[in-house]
Amino acid sequence: MRKRNESVTLEHERFASSAPAAAAASSSSCSSQQPDKGFSLRPSLRLPGSSRPAADSGMKRTLGRRHGMWFRLRKVVIWLLGVYIAIPFLVKLCPAIQAKLVFLNFVRVPYFIDLKKPQDQGLNHTCNYYLQPEEDVTIGVWHTVPTAVWKDAQGKDQLWYEDALGSSHPVILYLHGNAGTRGGDHRVELYKVLSSLGYHVVTFDYRGWGDSIGTPSESGMTYDALHVFDWIKARSGDNPVYIWGHSLGTGVATNLVRRLCERETPPDALILESPFTNIREEAKSHPFSVIYRYFPGFDWFFLDPITSSGIKFANDENVKHISCSLLILHAEDDPVVPFHLGKKLYNIAAPSRSFRDYKVQFVPFHTDLGYRHKYIYKSPELPRILREFLGKLGHEHRH
């Protein structure tokens, strides 16, 4: 009997000791749950279920971002395509846009230079003039004397420079290309080279370029060049006068020389650096035209507006009417005026009847030299080329 009571007592004590622990466990693990449903395993069973909505929402945000990015990209592509298609129609409706792209006279490089002070560009033997070819047209001119007389030129005025044209040194009238001014870096470097070889160098900005006043046009540019040529001839006496045109300036140069030959006052020689055949072929070959070159109706959209604006620069036609010696310089790696256009112009000029009594020479510069469109002045061979070509002409001129 005692044993039974002891066992009952032990069972009672065991139950009594375990009851507070169970109650504590129930209250700690299910404090947020209803008392009658508080089991310690229930929260752990809900953890996987509770993380799935967060993962789904994260995936939705990622997909949303991707969708938004593609949507924006598609809008940009559609916008660019619209602009691409609209530009040809805009050019066709406003031919003046194409004329501005040909001249690029609104691009003034380098910026912030004072064209009245050529000495700021390292030309300490250069004088700045202003001439007036027509009413309401004023053009800025630079005259660089030969390096041999640079000391005598220090502090001299315009009258002294004009008188210096009558010295025994030949004169080169330089006609620059589009964009920039007479103070362009590569142009200034060429003036220095030519001056060191004993030439007067006279250059100017066409109407509408640099600080010259007027509206650009092919006929206006040609008339400006004619006015400066006549101004030089009135002061240079019997000294040889050569005309040098670069890039778009070759179009002005052949226009000028053709006109001079027609009035029987040709220059002593014509030098064309990086020339093209005509403006239509040049525009079609220009890097800017790459994205539209195969656009349906390219000629109608882009080339016809140039012609309708009175811009032709027909070098290939002009050389058939020129009667003076011709030197063509062209770099094989020229990215602006392709080499094959210069070679094609030479092939047109060489057999022309107008050149039968004159020298026609083509000088290529290999791709490895890296002279591209405007760095032929760097060639160490250039002085020799000019001496051999112009030197012989000068000898013939004197005799």
CSV table of C-alpha atoms in Angstrom, one decimal, residues 7-343:
chain,number,residue,atom,x,y,z
A,7,SER,CA,4.3,5.6,-7.0
A,8,VAL,CA,1.3,7.8,-7.2
A,9,THR,CA,3.1,10.5,-5.4
A,10,LEU,CA,6.1,10.3,-7.8
A,11,GLU,CA,3.8,10.4,-10.8
A,12,HIS,CA,2.0,13.4,-9.3
A,13,GLU,CA,5.3,15.2,-8.7
A,14,ARG,CA,6.6,14.3,-12.2
A,15,PHE,CA,3.4,15.8,-13.7
A,16,ALA,CA,3.6,18.8,-11.5
A,17,SER,CA,7.2,19.6,-12.5
A,18,SER,CA,6.6,19.2,-16.2
A,19,ALA,CA,3.4,21.3,-16.2
A,20,PRO,CA,5.1,24.7,-15.7
A,21,ALA,CA,7.8,24.0,-18.3
A,22,ALA,CA,5.1,23.1,-20.8
A,23,ALA,CA,3.1,26.2,-19.9
A,24,ALA,CA,6.2,28.3,-20.3
A,25,ALA,CA,7.0,26.8,-23.7
A,26,SER,CA,3.5,27.3,-24.8
A,27,SER,CA,3.4,31.0,-23.7
A,28,SER,CA,6.8,31.8,-25.3
A,29,SER,CA,6.4,30.2,-28.6
A,30,CYS,CA,2.8,31.1,-29.2
A,31,SER,CA,2.5,34.5,-27.6
A,32,SER,CA,1.0,35.9,-30.7
A,33,GLN,CA,-1.3,33.0,-31.3
A,34,GLN,CA,-4.6,32.0,-29.8
A,35,PRO,CA,-4.0,30.1,-26.5
A,36,ASP,CA,-5.9,27.0,-27.7
A,37,LYS,CA,-3.9,26.6,-30.9
A,38,GLY,CA,-0.4,27.3,-29.6
A,39,PHE,CA,2.0,24.6,-30.8
A,40,SER,CA,5.8,25.2,-31.0
A,41,LEU,CA,6.0,23.7,-34.5
A,42,ARG,CA,3.4,26.0,-36.1
A,43,PRO,CA,5.6,29.1,-36.6
A,44,SER,CA,8.3,27.0,-38.3
A,45,LEU,CA,5.7,25.5,-40.6
A,46,ARG,CA,4.7,29.0,-41.7
A,47,LEU,CA,8.2,30.4,-42.5
A,48,PRO,CA,8.4,29.0,-46.1
A,49,GLY,CA,5.0,30.2,-46.9
A,50,SER,CA,5.8,33.7,-45.6
A,51,SER,CA,9.0,34.1,-47.8
A,52,ARG,CA,7.3,33.2,-51.1
A,53,PRO,CA,5.4,36.5,-51.5
A,54,ALA,CA,8.6,38.4,-51.0
A,55,ALA,CA,10.4,36.4,-53.7
A,56,ASP,CA,7.5,36.8,-56.1
A,57,SER,CA,7.4,40.6,-55.6
A,58,GLY,CA,11.2,40.8,-56.2
A,59,MET,CA,10.9,38.9,-59.4
A,60,LYS,CA,8.1,41.1,-60.5
A,61,ARG,CA,10.2,44.2,-59.8
A,62,THR,CA,13.1,42.8,-61.8
A,63,LEU,CA,10.8,42.0,-64.7
A,64,GLY,CA,9.2,45.4,-64.4
A,65,ARG,CA,12.6,47.1,-64.6
A,66,ARG,CA,13.5,45.0,-67.7
A,67,HIS,CA,10.3,45.8,-69.3
A,68,GLY,CA,10.7,49.5,-68.6
A,69,MET,CA,14.2,49.5,-70.0
A,70,TRP,CA,13.1,47.8,-73.3
A,71,PHE,CA,10.2,50.2,-73.5
A,72,ARG,CA,12.5,53.2,-73.3
A,73,LEU,CA,15.0,51.7,-75.7
A,74,ARG,CA,12.2,51.0,-78.2
A,75,LYS,CA,11.1,54.6,-77.8
A,76,VAL,CA,14.6,55.9,-78.5
A,77,VAL,CA,15.0,53.6,-81.6
A,78,ILE,CA,11.6,54.8,-83.0
A,79,TRP,CA,12.6,58.4,-82.3
A,80,LEU,CA,15.9,58.0,-84.1
A,81,LEU,CA,14.3,56.3,-87.0
A,82,GLY,CA,11.8,59.1,-87.3
A,83,VAL,CA,14.6,61.7,-87.4
A,84,TYR,CA,16.6,59.6,-89.9
A,85,ILE,CA,13.6,59.6,-92.2
A,86,ALA,CA,12.7,63.2,-91.6
A,87,ILE,CA,16.1,64.7,-92.4
A,88,PRO,CA,16.0,63.9,-96.2
A,89,PHE,CA,12.6,65.6,-96.5
A,90,LEU,CA,13.8,68.6,-94.5
A,91,VAL,CA,16.9,69.0,-96.7
A,92,LYS,CA,14.7,68.7,-99.8
A,93,LEU,CA,12.3,71.3,-98.6
A,94,CYS,CA,15.0,73.7,-97.4
A,95,PRO,CA,18.0,73.6,-99.8
A,96,ALA,CA,19.7,76.3,-97.8
A,97,ILE,CA,20.5,73.6,-95.2
A,98,GLN,CA,22.5,71.7,-97.7
A,99,ALA,CA,24.3,74.8,-98.8
A,100,LYS,CA,25.4,75.5,-95.2
A,101,LEU,CA,26.6,71.9,-94.9
A,102,VAL,CA,28.8,72.4,-98.0
A,103,PHE,CA,30.3,75.7,-96.9
A,104,LEU,CA,30.3,75.1,-93.1
A,105,ASN,CA,31.3,78.8,-92.8
A,106,PHE,CA,29.5,79.0,-89.4
A,107,VAL,CA,32.2,76.6,-88.0
A,108,ARG,CA,35.0,78.9,-86.8
A,109,VAL,CA,38.0,76.9,-85.7
A,110,PRO,CA,40.1,77.7,-83.7
A,111,TYR,CA,37.8,79.8,-81.5
A,112,PHE,CA,38.6,83.0,-79.7
A,113,ILE,CA,41.5,84.1,-82.0
A,114,ASP,CA,41.8,87.7,-83.1
A,115,LEU,CA,42.2,87.6,-86.9
A,116,LYS,CA,43.4,91.1,-86.8
A,117,LYS,CA,46.5,89.9,-85.1
A,118,PRO,CA,48.2,87.1,-87.1
A,119,GLN,CA,51.3,87.4,-84.9
A,120,ASP,CA,49.3,85.7,-82.2
A,121,GLN,CA,49.4,82.6,-84.5
A,122,GLY,CA,53.2,82.8,-84.8
A,123,LEU,CA,53.1,84.8,-88.0
A,124,ASN,CA,55.3,87.8,-87.0
A,125,HIS,CA,55.9,88.8,-90.6
A,126,THR,CA,52.2,89.0,-91.6
A,127,CYS,CA,49.9,92.0,-92.1
A,128,ASN,CA,46.1,91.9,-91.9
A,129,TYR,CA,44.2,93.9,-94.6
A,130,TYR,CA,40.5,94.4,-95.4
A,131,LEU,CA,39.4,94.6,-99.0
A,132,GLN,CA,36.0,95.4,-100.5
A,133,PRO,CA,35.2,93.4,-103.7
A,134,GLU,CA,31.6,94.7,-103.8
A,135,GLU,CA,29.4,97.1,-102.0
A,136,ASP,CA,28.4,95.6,-98.6
A,137,VAL,CA,31.1,92.9,-98.9
A,138,THR,CA,34.3,93.1,-96.9
A,139,ILE,CA,36.9,90.4,-96.8
A,140,GLY,CA,39.8,89.9,-94.3
A,141,VAL,CA,43.2,89.3,-95.9
A,142,TRP,CA,46.5,88.1,-94.6
A,143,HIS,CA,49.8,88.8,-96.4
A,144,THR,CA,52.9,86.9,-95.2
A,145,VAL,CA,56.2,88.0,-96.7
A,146,PRO,CA,59.1,85.6,-97.3
A,147,THR,CA,61.0,84.5,-94.2
A,148,ALA,CA,64.1,86.0,-95.7
A,149,VAL,CA,62.8,89.5,-95.1
A,150,TRP,CA,61.0,89.0,-91.8
A,151,LYS,CA,63.3,91.3,-90.0
A,152,ASP,CA,62.6,94.1,-92.4
A,153,ALA,CA,58.8,93.5,-91.9
A,154,GLN,CA,58.9,94.2,-88.2
A,155,GLY,CA,56.7,97.2,-87.3
A,156,LYS,CA,55.8,98.0,-90.9
A,157,ASP,CA,52.4,99.1,-92.0
A,158,GLN,CA,50.1,97.9,-94.8
A,159,LEU,CA,51.7,100.2,-97.4
A,160,TRP,CA,55.1,98.6,-96.8
A,161,TYR,CA,53.6,95.1,-97.3
A,162,GLU,CA,51.9,96.1,-100.5
A,163,ASP,CA,55.1,97.6,-101.9
A,164,ALA,CA,56.9,94.4,-100.9
A,165,LEU,CA,54.8,92.4,-103.4
A,166,GLY,CA,56.8,94.1,-106.1
A,167,SER,CA,60.0,92.5,-104.9
A,168,SER,CA,61.7,89.7,-106.7
A,169,HIS,CA,59.9,87.0,-104.8
A,170,PRO,CA,57.0,85.1,-106.4
A,171,VAL,CA,53.5,85.2,-104.9
A,172,ILE,CA,51.1,82.4,-103.9
A,173,LEU,CA,47.4,83.2,-103.6
A,174,TYR,CA,46.0,80.5,-101.2
A,175,LEU,CA,42.3,79.6,-101.3
A,176,HIS,CA,41.3,77.6,-98.2
A,177,GLY,CA,38.6,75.0,-97.9
A,178,ASN,CA,35.3,75.0,-96.0
A,179,ALA,CA,34.9,75.5,-92.3
A,180,GLY,CA,37.3,77.5,-90.1
A,181,THR,CA,39.1,80.7,-91.1
A,182,ARG,CA,42.4,81.9,-92.6
A,183,GLY,CA,43.8,81.3,-89.1
A,184,GLY,CA,43.2,77.6,-89.1
A,185,ASP,CA,46.2,75.7,-87.6
A,186,HIS,CA,47.0,73.6,-90.7
A,187,ARG,CA,46.7,76.6,-92.9
A,188,VAL,CA,49.0,78.7,-90.7
A,189,GLU,CA,51.6,75.9,-90.9
A,190,LEU,CA,51.4,75.8,-94.7
A,191,TYR,CA,52.0,79.6,-94.8
A,192,LYS,CA,55.1,79.1,-92.7
A,193,VAL,CA,56.4,76.4,-95.1
A,194,LEU,CA,55.7,78.5,-98.2
A,195,SER,CA,57.2,81.6,-96.6
A,196,SER,CA,60.4,79.7,-95.7
A,197,LEU,CA,60.7,78.7,-99.4
A,198,GLY,CA,60.7,82.3,-100.4
A,199,TYR,CA,57.1,83.0,-101.4
A,200,HIS,CA,54.8,85.8,-100.5
A,201,VAL,CA,51.6,84.1,-99.3
A,202,VAL,CA,48.3,86.0,-99.6
A,203,THR,CA,45.2,84.4,-98.2
A,204,PHE,CA,41.7,85.6,-97.2
A,205,ASP,CA,38.4,84.5,-95.8
A,206,TYR,CA,35.6,84.4,-98.4
A,207,ARG,CA,32.5,86.5,-97.7
A,208,GLY,CA,30.7,85.0,-94.7
A,209,TRP,CA,33.8,83.3,-93.3
A,210,GLY,CA,35.8,84.5,-90.3
A,211,ASP,CA,35.5,88.3,-90.0
A,212,SER,CA,34.6,88.8,-93.6
A,213,ILE,CA,31.2,90.3,-94.3
A,214,GLY,CA,28.7,88.9,-96.8
A,215,THR,CA,26.6,85.9,-97.7
A,216,PRO,CA,28.4,82.8,-99.0
A,217,SER,CA,27.8,81.6,-102.5
A,218,GLU,CA,29.9,79.9,-105.2
A,219,SER,CA,29.8,82.9,-107.5
A,220,GLY,CA,30.6,85.3,-104.6
A,221,MET,CA,33.6,83.2,-103.4
A,222,THR,CA,34.9,83.2,-107.0
A,223,TYR,CA,34.5,86.9,-107.3
A,224,ASP,CA,36.3,87.5,-104.0
A,225,ALA,CA,39.2,85.4,-105.3
A,226,LEU,CA,39.2,87.3,-108.6
A,227,HIS,CA,39.3,90.6,-106.7
A,228,VAL,CA,42.3,89.6,-104.6
A,229,PHE,CA,44.1,88.2,-107.6
A,230,ASP,CA,43.7,91.5,-109.5
A,231,TRP,CA,44.8,93.4,-106.3
A,232,ILE,CA,48.0,91.3,-106.2
A,233,LYS,CA,48.7,91.7,-109.9
A,234,ALA,CA,48.4,95.4,-109.6
A,235,ARG,CA,51.2,95.4,-107.1
A,236,SER,CA,53.5,92.4,-108.0
A,237,GLY,CA,54.6,93.7,-111.4
A,238,ASP,CA,56.2,90.9,-113.4
A,239,ASN,CA,56.7,88.5,-110.5
A,240,PRO,CA,55.1,85.1,-110.9
A,241,VAL,CA,51.7,84.6,-109.2
A,242,TYR,CA,50.6,81.0,-108.4
A,243,ILE,CA,47.2,79.9,-107.2
A,244,TRP,CA,46.9,77.2,-104.6
A,245,GLY,CA,43.5,75.7,-103.7
A,246,HIS,CA,42.8,73.2,-100.9
A,247,SER,CA,39.7,71.0,-100.7
A,248,LEU,CA,36.6,73.2,-101.4
A,249,GLY,CA,39.1,75.9,-102.3
A,250,THR,CA,40.1,73.8,-105.3
A,251,GLY,CA,36.6,74.5,-106.7
A,252,VAL,CA,37.1,78.2,-106.2
A,253,ALA,CA,40.6,77.9,-107.7
A,254,THR,CA,39.5,76.2,-111.0
A,255,ASN,CA,36.6,78.7,-111.3
A,256,LEU,CA,39.0,81.5,-110.9
A,257,VAL,CA,41.7,80.2,-113.3
A,258,ARG,CA,39.2,79.3,-115.9
A,259,ARG,CA,37.9,82.9,-115.8
A,260,LEU,CA,41.4,84.3,-115.9
A,261,CYS,CA,42.3,82.1,-118.9
A,262,GLU,CA,39.1,83.1,-120.7
A,263,ARG,CA,40.1,86.8,-120.4
A,264,GLU,CA,43.7,85.8,-121.4
A,265,THR,CA,45.4,86.7,-118.0
A,266,PRO,CA,46.2,83.2,-116.7
A,267,PRO,CA,48.3,82.7,-113.5
A,268,ASP,CA,51.7,81.2,-113.8
A,269,ALA,CA,50.6,77.9,-112.3
A,270,LEU,CA,47.7,76.2,-110.5
A,271,ILE,CA,48.2,73.9,-107.5
A,272,LEU,CA,45.3,71.8,-106.3
A,273,GLU,CA,45.7,70.1,-102.9
A,274,SER,CA,43.1,67.3,-102.2
A,275,PRO,CA,40.8,68.2,-105.1
A,276,PHE,CA,37.6,66.5,-106.2
A,277,THR,CA,35.9,66.3,-109.6
A,278,ASN,CA,32.7,68.1,-108.8
A,279,ILE,CA,30.6,68.8,-105.7
A,280,ARG,CA,28.0,66.1,-106.4
A,281,GLU,CA,30.6,63.4,-106.5
A,282,GLU,CA,32.4,64.8,-103.5
A,283,ALA,CA,29.1,65.0,-101.5
A,284,LYS,CA,28.3,61.4,-102.4
A,285,SER,CA,31.8,60.3,-101.3
A,286,HIS,CA,31.9,62.4,-98.1
A,287,PRO,CA,31.9,60.6,-94.7
A,288,PHE,CA,28.8,62.5,-93.7
A,289,SER,CA,26.8,60.8,-96.5
A,290,VAL,CA,27.6,57.3,-95.4
A,291,ILE,CA,24.4,56.8,-93.4
A,292,TYR,CA,22.3,58.0,-96.4
A,293,ARG,CA,24.3,56.8,-99.3
A,294,TYR,CA,22.0,53.9,-100.0
A,295,PHE,CA,18.8,55.8,-99.0
A,296,PRO,CA,16.2,55.5,-101.7
A,297,GLY,CA,16.3,58.7,-103.8
A,298,PHE,CA,19.7,59.9,-102.3
A,299,ASP,CA,20.5,62.1,-105.4
A,300,TRP,CA,17.0,63.6,-105.4
A,301,PHE,CA,17.0,64.3,-101.7
A,302,PHE,CA,20.6,65.4,-101.1
A,303,LEU,CA,22.4,66.2,-104.3
A,304,ASP,CA,19.8,68.0,-106.3
A,305,PRO,CA,19.3,70.7,-103.6
A,306,ILE,CA,23.0,71.5,-103.8
A,307,THR,CA,22.7,72.1,-107.5
A,308,SER,CA,19.5,74.0,-107.1
A,309,SER,CA,21.4,76.3,-104.7
A,310,GLY,CA,23.8,77.2,-107.5
A,311,ILE,CA,26.7,75.1,-106.1
A,312,LYS,CA,28.6,73.1,-108.7
A,313,PHE,CA,32.3,73.6,-108.2
A,314,ALA,CA,32.9,71.6,-111.4
A,315,ASN,CA,36.6,71.0,-111.4
A,316,ASP,CA,36.3,68.3,-114.0
A,317,GLU,CA,34.6,70.7,-116.4
A,318,ASN,CA,36.9,73.7,-115.6
A,319,VAL,CA,40.2,71.9,-116.2
A,320,LYS,CA,39.1,71.5,-119.9
A,321,HIS,CA,39.3,75.3,-120.2
A,322,ILE,CA,42.5,76.0,-118.3
A,323,SER,CA,45.7,76.8,-120.0
A,324,CYS,CA,48.5,77.0,-117.4
A,325,SER,CA,50.7,74.4,-115.6
A,326,LEU,CA,48.8,72.2,-113.1
A,327,LEU,CA,50.1,70.4,-110.0
A,328,ILE,CA,47.8,68.1,-108.1
A,329,LEU,CA,48.7,66.9,-104.6
A,330,HIS,CA,46.7,64.2,-102.8
A,331,ALA,CA,47.1,61.8,-99.9
A,332,GLU,CA,46.0,58.2,-100.4
A,333,ASP,CA,44.5,58.1,-96.9
A,334,ASP,CA,42.4,61.3,-97.3
A,335,PRO,CA,39.1,60.5,-95.5
A,336,VAL,CA,37.3,63.7,-96.6
A,337,VAL,CA,38.0,63.9,-100.4
A,338,PRO,CA,38.8,60.3,-101.5
A,339,PHE,CA,42.0,59.8,-103.3
A,340,HIS,CA,40.3,58.4,-106.4
A,341,LEU,CA,38.6,61.7,-107.0
A,342,GLY,CA,41.9,63.5,-107.3
A,343,LYS,CA,43.3,60.8,-109.5
